[in-house]
mmCIF file of C-alpha atoms in Angstrom:
data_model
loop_
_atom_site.group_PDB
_atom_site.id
_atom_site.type_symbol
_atom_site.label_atom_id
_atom_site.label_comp_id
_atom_site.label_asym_id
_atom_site.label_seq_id
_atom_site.Cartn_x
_atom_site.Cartn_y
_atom_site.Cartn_z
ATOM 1 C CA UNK O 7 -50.634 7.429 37.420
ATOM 2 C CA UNK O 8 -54.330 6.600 37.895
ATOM 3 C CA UNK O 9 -55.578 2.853 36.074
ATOM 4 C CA UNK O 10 -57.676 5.796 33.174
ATOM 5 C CA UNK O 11 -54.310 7.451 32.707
ATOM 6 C CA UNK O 12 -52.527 4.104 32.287
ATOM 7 C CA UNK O 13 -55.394 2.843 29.688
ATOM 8 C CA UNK O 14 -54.957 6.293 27.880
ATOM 9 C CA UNK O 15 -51.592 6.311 27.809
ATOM 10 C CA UNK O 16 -51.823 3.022 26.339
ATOM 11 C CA UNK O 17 -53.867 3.415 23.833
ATOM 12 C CA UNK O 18 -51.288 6.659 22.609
ATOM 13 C CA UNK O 19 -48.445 4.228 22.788
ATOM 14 C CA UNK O 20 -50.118 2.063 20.334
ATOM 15 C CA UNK O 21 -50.994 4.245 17.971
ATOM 16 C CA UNK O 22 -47.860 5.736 18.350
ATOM 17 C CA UNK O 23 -45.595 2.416 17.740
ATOM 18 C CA UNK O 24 -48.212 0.138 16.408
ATOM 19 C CA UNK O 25 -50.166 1.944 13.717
ATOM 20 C CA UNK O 26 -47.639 4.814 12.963
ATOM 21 C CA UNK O 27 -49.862 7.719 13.710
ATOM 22 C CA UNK O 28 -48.229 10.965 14.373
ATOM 23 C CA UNK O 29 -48.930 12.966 17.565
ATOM 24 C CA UNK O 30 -51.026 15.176 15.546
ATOM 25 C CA UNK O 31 -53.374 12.290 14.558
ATOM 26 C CA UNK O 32 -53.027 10.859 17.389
ATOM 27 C CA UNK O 33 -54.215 14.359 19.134
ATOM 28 C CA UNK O 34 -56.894 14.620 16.730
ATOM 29 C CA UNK O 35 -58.514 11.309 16.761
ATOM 30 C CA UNK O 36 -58.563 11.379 20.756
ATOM 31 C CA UNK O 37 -59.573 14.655 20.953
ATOM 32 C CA UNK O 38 -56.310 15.997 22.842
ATOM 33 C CA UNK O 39 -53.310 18.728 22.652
ATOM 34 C CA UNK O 40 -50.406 17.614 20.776
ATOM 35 C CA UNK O 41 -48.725 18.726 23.705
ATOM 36 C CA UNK O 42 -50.831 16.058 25.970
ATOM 37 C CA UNK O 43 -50.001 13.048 23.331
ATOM 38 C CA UNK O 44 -46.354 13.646 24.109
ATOM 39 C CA UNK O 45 -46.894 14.506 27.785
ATOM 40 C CA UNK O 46 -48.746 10.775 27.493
ATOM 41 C CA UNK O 47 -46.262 8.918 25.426
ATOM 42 C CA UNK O 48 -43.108 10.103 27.885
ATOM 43 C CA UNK O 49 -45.746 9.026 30.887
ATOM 44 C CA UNK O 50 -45.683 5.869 29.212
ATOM 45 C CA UNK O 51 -42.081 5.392 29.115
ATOM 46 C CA UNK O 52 -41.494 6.321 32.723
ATOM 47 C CA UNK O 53 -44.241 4.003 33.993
ATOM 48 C CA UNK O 54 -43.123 0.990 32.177
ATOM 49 C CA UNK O 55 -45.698 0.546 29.758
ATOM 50 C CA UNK O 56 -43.265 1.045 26.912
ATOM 51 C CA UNK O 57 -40.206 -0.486 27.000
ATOM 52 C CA UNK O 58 -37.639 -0.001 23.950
ATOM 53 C CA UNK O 59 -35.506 -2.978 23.292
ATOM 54 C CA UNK O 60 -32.285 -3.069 20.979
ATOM 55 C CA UNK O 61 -31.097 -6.169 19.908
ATOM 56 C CA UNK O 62 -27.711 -6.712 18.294
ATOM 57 C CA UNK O 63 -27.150 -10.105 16.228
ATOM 58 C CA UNK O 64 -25.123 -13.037 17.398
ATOM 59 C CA UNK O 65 -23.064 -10.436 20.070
ATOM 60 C CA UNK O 66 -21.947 -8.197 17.892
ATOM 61 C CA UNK O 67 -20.438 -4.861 19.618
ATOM 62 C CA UNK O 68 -22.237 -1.952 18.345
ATOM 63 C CA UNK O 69 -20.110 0.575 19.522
ATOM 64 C CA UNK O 70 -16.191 -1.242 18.863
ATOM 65 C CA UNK O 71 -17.600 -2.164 15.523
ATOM 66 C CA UNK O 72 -18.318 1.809 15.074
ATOM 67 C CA UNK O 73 -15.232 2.547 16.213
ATOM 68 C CA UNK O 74 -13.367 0.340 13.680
ATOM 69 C CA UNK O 75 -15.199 1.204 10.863
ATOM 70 C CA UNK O 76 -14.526 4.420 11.478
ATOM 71 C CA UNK O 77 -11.143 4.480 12.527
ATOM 72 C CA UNK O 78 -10.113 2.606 9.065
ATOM 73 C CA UNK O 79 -12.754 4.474 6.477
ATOM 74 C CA UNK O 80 -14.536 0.682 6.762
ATOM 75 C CA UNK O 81 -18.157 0.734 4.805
ATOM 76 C CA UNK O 82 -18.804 -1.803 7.449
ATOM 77 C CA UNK O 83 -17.608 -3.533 10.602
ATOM 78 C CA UNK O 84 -18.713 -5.846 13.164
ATOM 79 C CA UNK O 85 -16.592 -6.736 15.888
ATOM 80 C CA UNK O 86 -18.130 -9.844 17.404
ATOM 81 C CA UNK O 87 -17.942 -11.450 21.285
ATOM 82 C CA UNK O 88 -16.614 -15.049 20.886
ATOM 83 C CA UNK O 89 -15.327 -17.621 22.739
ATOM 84 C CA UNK O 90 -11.848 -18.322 23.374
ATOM 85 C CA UNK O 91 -11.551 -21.444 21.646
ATOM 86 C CA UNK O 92 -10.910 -21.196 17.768
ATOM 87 C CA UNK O 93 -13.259 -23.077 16.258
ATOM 88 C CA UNK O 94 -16.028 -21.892 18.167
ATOM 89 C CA UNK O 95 -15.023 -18.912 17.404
ATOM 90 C CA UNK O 96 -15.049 -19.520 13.375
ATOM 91 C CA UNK O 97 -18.283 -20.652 13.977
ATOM 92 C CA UNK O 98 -19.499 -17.586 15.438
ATOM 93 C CA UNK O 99 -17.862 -15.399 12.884
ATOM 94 C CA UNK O 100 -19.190 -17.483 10.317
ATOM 95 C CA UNK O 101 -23.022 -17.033 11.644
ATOM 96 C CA UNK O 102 -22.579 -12.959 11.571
ATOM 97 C CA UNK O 103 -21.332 -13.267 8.292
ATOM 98 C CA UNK O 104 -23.616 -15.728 7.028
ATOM 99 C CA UNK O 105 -25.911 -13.051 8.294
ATOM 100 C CA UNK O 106 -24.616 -10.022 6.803
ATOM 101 C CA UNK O 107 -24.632 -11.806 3.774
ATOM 102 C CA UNK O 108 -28.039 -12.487 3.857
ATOM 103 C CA UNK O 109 -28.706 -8.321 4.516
ATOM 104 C CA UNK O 110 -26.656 -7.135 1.788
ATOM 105 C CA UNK O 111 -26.075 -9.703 -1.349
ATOM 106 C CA UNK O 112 -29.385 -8.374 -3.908
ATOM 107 C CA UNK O 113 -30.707 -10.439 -6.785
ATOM 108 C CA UNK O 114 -28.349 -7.885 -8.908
ATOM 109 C CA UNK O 115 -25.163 -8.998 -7.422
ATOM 110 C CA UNK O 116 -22.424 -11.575 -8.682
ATOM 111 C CA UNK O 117 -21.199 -12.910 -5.427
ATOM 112 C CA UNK O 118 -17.380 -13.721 -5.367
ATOM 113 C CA UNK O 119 -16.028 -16.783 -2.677
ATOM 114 C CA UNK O 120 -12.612 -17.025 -1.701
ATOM 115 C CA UNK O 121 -11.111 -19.722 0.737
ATOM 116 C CA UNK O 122 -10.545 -19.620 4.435
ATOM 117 C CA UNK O 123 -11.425 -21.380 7.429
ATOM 118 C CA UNK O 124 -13.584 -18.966 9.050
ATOM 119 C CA UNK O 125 -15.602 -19.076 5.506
ATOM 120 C CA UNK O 126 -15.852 -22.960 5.889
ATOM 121 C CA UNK O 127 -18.394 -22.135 8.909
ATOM 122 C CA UNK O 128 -21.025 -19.190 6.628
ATOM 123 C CA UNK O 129 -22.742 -21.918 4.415
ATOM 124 C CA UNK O 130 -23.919 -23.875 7.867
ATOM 125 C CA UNK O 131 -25.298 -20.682 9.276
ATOM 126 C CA UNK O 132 -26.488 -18.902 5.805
ATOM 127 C CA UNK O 133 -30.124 -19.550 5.356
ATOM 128 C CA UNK O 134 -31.270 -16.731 3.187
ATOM 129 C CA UNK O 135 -28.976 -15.080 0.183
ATOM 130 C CA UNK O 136 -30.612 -13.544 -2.998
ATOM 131 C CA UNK O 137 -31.091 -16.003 -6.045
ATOM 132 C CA UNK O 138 -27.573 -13.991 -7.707
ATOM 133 C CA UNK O 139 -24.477 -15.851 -9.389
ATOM 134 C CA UNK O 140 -21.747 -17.276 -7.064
ATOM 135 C CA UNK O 141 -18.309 -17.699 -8.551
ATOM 136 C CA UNK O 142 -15.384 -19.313 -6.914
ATOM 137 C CA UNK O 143 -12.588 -16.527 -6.311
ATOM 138 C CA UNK O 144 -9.318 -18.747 -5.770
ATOM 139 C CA UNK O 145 -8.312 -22.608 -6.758
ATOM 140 C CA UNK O 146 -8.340 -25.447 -4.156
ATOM 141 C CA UNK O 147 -6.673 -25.519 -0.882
ATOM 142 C CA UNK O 148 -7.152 -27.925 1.375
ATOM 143 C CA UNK O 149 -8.553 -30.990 1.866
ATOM 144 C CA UNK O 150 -12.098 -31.666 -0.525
ATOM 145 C CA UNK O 151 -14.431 -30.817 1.913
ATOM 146 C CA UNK O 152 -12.527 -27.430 3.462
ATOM 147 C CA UNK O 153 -12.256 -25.801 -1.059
ATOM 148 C CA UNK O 154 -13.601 -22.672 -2.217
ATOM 149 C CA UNK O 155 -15.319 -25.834 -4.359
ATOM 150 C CA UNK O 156 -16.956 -26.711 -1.947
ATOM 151 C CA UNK O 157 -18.285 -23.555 -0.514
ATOM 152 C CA UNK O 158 -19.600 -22.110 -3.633
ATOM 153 C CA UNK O 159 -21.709 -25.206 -4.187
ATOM 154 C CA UNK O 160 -23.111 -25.363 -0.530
ATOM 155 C CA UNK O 161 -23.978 -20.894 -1.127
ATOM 156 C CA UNK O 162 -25.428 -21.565 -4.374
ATOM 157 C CA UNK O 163 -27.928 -24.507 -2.677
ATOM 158 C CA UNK O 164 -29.238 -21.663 -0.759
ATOM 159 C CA UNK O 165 -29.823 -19.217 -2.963
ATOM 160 C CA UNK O 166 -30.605 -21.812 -6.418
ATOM 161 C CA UNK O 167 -28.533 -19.557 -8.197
ATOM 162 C CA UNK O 168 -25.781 -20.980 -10.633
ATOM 163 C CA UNK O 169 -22.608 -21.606 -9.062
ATOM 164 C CA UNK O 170 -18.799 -21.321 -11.190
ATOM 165 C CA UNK O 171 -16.040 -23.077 -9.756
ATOM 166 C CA UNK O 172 -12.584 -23.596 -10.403
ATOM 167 C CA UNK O 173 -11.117 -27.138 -10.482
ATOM 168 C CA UNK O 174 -7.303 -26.512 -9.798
ATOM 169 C CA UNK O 175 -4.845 -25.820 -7.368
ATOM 170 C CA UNK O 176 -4.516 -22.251 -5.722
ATOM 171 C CA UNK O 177 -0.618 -22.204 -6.704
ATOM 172 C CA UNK O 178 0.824 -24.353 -9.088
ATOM 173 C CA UNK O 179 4.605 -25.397 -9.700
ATOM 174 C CA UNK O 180 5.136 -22.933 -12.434
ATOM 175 C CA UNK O 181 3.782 -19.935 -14.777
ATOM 176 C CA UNK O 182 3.806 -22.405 -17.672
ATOM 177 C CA UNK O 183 1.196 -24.910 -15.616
ATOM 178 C CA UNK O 184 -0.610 -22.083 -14.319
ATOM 179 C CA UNK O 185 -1.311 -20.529 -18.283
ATOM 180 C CA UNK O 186 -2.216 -23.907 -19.440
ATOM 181 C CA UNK O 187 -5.195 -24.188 -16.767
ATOM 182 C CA UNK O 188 -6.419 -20.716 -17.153
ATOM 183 C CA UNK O 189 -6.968 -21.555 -20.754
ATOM 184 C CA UNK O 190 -9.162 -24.714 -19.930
ATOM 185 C CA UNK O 191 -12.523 -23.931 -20.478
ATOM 186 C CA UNK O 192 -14.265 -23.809 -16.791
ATOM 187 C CA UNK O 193 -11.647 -22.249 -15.489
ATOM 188 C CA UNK O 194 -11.250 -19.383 -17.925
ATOM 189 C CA UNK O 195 -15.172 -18.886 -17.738
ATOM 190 C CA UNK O 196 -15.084 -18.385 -14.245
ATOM 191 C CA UNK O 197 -11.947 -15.998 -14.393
ATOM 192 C CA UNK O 198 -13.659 -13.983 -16.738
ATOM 193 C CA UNK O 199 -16.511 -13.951 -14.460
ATOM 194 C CA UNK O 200 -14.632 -12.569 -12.368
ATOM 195 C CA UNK O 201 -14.959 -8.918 -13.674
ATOM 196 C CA UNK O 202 -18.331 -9.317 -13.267
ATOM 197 C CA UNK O 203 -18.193 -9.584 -9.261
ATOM 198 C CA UNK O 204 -20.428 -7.048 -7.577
ATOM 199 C CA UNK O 205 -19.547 -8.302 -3.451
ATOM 200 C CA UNK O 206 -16.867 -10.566 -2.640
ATOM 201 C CA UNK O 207 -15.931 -12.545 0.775
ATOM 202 C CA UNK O 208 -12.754 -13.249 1.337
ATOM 203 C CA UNK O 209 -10.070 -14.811 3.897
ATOM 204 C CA UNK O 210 -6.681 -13.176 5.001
ATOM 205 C CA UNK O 211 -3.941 -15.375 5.366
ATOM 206 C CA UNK O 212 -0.893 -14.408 7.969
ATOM 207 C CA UNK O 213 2.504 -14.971 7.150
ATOM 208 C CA UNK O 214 4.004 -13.750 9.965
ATOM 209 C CA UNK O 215 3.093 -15.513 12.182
ATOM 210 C CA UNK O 216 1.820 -18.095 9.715
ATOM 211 C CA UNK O 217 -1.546 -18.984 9.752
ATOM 212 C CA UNK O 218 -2.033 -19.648 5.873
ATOM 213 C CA UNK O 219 -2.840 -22.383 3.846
ATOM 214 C CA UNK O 220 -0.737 -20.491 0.576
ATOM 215 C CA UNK O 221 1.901 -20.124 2.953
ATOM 216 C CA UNK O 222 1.852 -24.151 4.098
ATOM 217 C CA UNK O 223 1.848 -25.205 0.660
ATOM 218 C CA UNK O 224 4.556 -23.766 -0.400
ATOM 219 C CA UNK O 225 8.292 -25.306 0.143
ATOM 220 C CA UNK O 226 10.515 -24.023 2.926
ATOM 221 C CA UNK O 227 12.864 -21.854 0.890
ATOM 222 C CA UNK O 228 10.632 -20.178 -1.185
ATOM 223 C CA UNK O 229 8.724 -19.216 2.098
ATOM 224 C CA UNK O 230 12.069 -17.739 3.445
ATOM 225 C CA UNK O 231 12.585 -15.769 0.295
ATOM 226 C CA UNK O 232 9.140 -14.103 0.259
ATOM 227 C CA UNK O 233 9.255 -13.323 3.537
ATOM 228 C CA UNK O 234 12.322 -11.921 3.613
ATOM 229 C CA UNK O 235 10.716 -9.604 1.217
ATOM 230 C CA UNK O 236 8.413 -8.282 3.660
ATOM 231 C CA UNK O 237 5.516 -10.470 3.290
ATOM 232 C CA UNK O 238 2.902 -9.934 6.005
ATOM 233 C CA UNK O 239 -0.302 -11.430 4.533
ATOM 234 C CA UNK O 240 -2.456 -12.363 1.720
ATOM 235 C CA UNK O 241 -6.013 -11.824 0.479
ATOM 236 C CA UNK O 242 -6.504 -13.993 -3.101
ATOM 237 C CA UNK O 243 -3.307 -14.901 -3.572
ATOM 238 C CA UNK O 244 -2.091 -11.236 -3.543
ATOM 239 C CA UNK O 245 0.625 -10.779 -1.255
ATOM 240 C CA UNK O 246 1.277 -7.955 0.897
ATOM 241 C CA UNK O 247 3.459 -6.183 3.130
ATOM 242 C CA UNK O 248 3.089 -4.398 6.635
ATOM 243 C CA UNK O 249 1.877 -1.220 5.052
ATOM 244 C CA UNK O 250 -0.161 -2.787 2.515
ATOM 245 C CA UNK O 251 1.829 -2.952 -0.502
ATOM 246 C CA UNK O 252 1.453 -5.887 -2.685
ATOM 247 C CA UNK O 253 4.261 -7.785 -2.974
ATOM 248 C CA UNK O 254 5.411 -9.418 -6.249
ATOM 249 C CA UNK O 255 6.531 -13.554 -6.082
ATOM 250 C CA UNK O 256 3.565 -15.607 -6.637
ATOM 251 C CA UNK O 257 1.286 -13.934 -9.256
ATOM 252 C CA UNK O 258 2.175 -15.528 -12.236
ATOM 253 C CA UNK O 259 1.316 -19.027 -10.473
ATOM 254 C CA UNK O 260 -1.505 -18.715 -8.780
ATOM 255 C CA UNK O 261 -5.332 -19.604 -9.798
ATOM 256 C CA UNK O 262 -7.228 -16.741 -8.290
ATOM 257 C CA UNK O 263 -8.297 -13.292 -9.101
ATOM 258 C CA UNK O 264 -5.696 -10.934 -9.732
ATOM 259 C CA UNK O 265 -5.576 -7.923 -7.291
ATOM 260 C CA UNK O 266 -6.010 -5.043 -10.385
ATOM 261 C CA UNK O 267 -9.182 -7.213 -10.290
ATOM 262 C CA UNK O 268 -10.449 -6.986 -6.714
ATOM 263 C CA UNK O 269 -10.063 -3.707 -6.474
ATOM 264 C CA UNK O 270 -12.361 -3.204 -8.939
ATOM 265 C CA UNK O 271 -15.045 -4.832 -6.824
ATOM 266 C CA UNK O 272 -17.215 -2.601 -5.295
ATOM 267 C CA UNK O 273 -17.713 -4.202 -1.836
ATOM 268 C CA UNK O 274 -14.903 -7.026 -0.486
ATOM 269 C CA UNK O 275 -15.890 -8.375 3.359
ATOM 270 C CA UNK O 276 -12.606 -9.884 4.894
ATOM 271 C CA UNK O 277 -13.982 -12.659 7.316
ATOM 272 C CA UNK O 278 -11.554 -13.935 9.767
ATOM 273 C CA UNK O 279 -10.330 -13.760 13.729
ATOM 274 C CA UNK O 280 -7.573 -14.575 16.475
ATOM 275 C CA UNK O 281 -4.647 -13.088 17.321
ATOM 276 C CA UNK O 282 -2.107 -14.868 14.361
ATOM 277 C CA UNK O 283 -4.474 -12.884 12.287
ATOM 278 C CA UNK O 284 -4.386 -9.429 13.580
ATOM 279 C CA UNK O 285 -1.259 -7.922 11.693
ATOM 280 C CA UNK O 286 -2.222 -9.817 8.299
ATOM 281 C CA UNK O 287 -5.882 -8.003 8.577
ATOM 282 C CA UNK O 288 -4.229 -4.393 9.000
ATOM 283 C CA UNK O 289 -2.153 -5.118 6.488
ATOM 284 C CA UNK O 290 -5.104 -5.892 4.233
ATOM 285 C CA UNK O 291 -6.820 -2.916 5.803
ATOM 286 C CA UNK O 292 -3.956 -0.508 4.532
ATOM 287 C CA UNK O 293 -3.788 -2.647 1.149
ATOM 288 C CA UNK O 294 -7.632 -1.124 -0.113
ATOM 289 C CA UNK O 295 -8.323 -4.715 -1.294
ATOM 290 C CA UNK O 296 -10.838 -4.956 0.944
ATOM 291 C CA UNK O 297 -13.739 -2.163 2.325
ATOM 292 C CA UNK O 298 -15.669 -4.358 5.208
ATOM 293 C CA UNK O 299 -14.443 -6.672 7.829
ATOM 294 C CA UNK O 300 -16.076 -9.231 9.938
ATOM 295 C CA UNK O 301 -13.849 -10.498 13.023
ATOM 296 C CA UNK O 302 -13.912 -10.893 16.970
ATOM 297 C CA UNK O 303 -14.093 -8.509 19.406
ATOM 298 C CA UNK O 304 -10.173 -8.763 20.691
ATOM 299 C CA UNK O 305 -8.978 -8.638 17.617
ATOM 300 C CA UNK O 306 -10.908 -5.601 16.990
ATOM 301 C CA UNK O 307 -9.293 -4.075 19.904
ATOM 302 C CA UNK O 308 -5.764 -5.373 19.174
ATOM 303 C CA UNK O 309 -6.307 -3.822 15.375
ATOM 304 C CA UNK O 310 -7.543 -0.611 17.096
ATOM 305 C CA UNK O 311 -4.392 -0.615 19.198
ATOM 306 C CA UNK O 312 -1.926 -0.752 16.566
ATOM 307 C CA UNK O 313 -3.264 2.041 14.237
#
């Protein structure tokens, strides 16, 4: 292609890409065929002088995640390349969330938080979410600076819009303790808030093999019990089985949004990676509680494998 081809051809790529002109305007304006435009614009391609660039955020697969939401009826997925290590990796997971986040949470939203690690890492990565409520999903677990407290605070810093916590434990000792602090005013606010939630991120927690901070707080014998119920994982406290079932044990004690509740939300993004987890998110999968899913790349695979 001569240099007055390559300036032509040029000059149809930008008003192509650029300005948004259709061939036919395009063919119009520069007194051509609509049939030389296109002859012009595919010259342009093969010479180099348009080059089409796709760029997927923070390593995200594009086709495994289309092939797990797919494969599970997901309204999203993003299987994401990490590292190895598994903090890194939380931190990676945490950034694509953080991300999605950012995409999909509107000014019209009530934004639900639950508790995991993997959610420790979104507010240090978020750095856009719509001005919208955020209301804690769960009581404490953990350490202070690890809480659901915690990470509805740091969310609603970003976004300036008003956060609800809950101040108590995620299980208490008994049903008696746990009615007494749902009736306590900030935490019945915010568990009545809870019908309210529009989107909701959440944690899965793996019994077996454990990798749960529900299942480390509890003593050794009740842990036995409910497990030798079946118990496979849990997303808010709910407990469930291999296929999904929920399994009964823990309700009545626990500070957190009940799972008649969370189904009712319209859009719940499980967040979380690694192989202890990879059972406990299929179960949550199969459960309905949730309807999008964030996690790493081998997991994806492993969840792919199993189904």
């Amino acid at each position: 292609m001569g240099p007055e081809r390559q300036m032509l051809a040029a000059l149809v790529a930008t008003k192509h890409y650029f300005e948004k002109q259709t061939k036919s305007q395009i063919a119009d304006e520069l007194e051509l065929s609509r049939f030389q435009v296109a002859r012009l614009l595919d010259a342009a391609h093969a010479e180099g002088i348009v080059r089409i660039t796709v760029e997927l955020p923070s390593g995200v697969d594009a086709e495994l995640s289309d092939r797990l939401r797919r494969r599970f009826g997901l309204t999203r997925a993003l299987a994401v390349v990490t590292a190895d290590d598994p903090a890194t990796r939380r931190r990676q997971l945490g950034k694509v969330a953080a991300d999605l986040l950012g995409d999909v949470v509107t000014e019209d939203d009530c934004l639900g938080v639950a508790w995991g690690r993997t959610l420790g890492s979104i507010p240090a990565a978020l750095t856009r979410l719509a001005t919208c409520p955020v209301v804690q999903l769960t009581g404490v677990a953990g350490s202070v600076s690890e809480n659901t407290v915690e990470l509805v605070r740091q969310m609603s810093a970003v976004n300036g819009g008003p956060a609800t916590p809950i101040y108590a434990p995620f299980v208490v000792a008994d049903t008696a303790t746990a009615r007494g602090l749902r009736s306590q005013s900030g935490i019945a606010r915010a568990l009545e808030l809870h019908r309210t939630v529009t989107r909701a991120v959440v944690g899965v927690g793996s019994w077996d093999p454990p990798d749960s901070k529900m299942h480390d707080s509890l003593p050794v014998e009740e842990r036995r019990a409910l497990l030798a119920k079946g118990v496979q994982a849990e997303v808010c406290g709910t407990l469930l089985n291999a296929r999904g079932g929920v399994v009964g044990g823990l309700e009545d004690r626990c500070i957190a949004i009940p799972a008649e509740l969370l189904r009712q939300v319209p859009e719940v993004i499980a967040v979380g990676g690694g192989a202890t987890k990879i059972r406990a998110m299929l179960a949550a999968i199969r459960s309905g509680l949730i309807h999008g899913l964030v996690t790493d790349a081998t997991a994806a695979e492993e969840l792919l494998s199993l189904e």
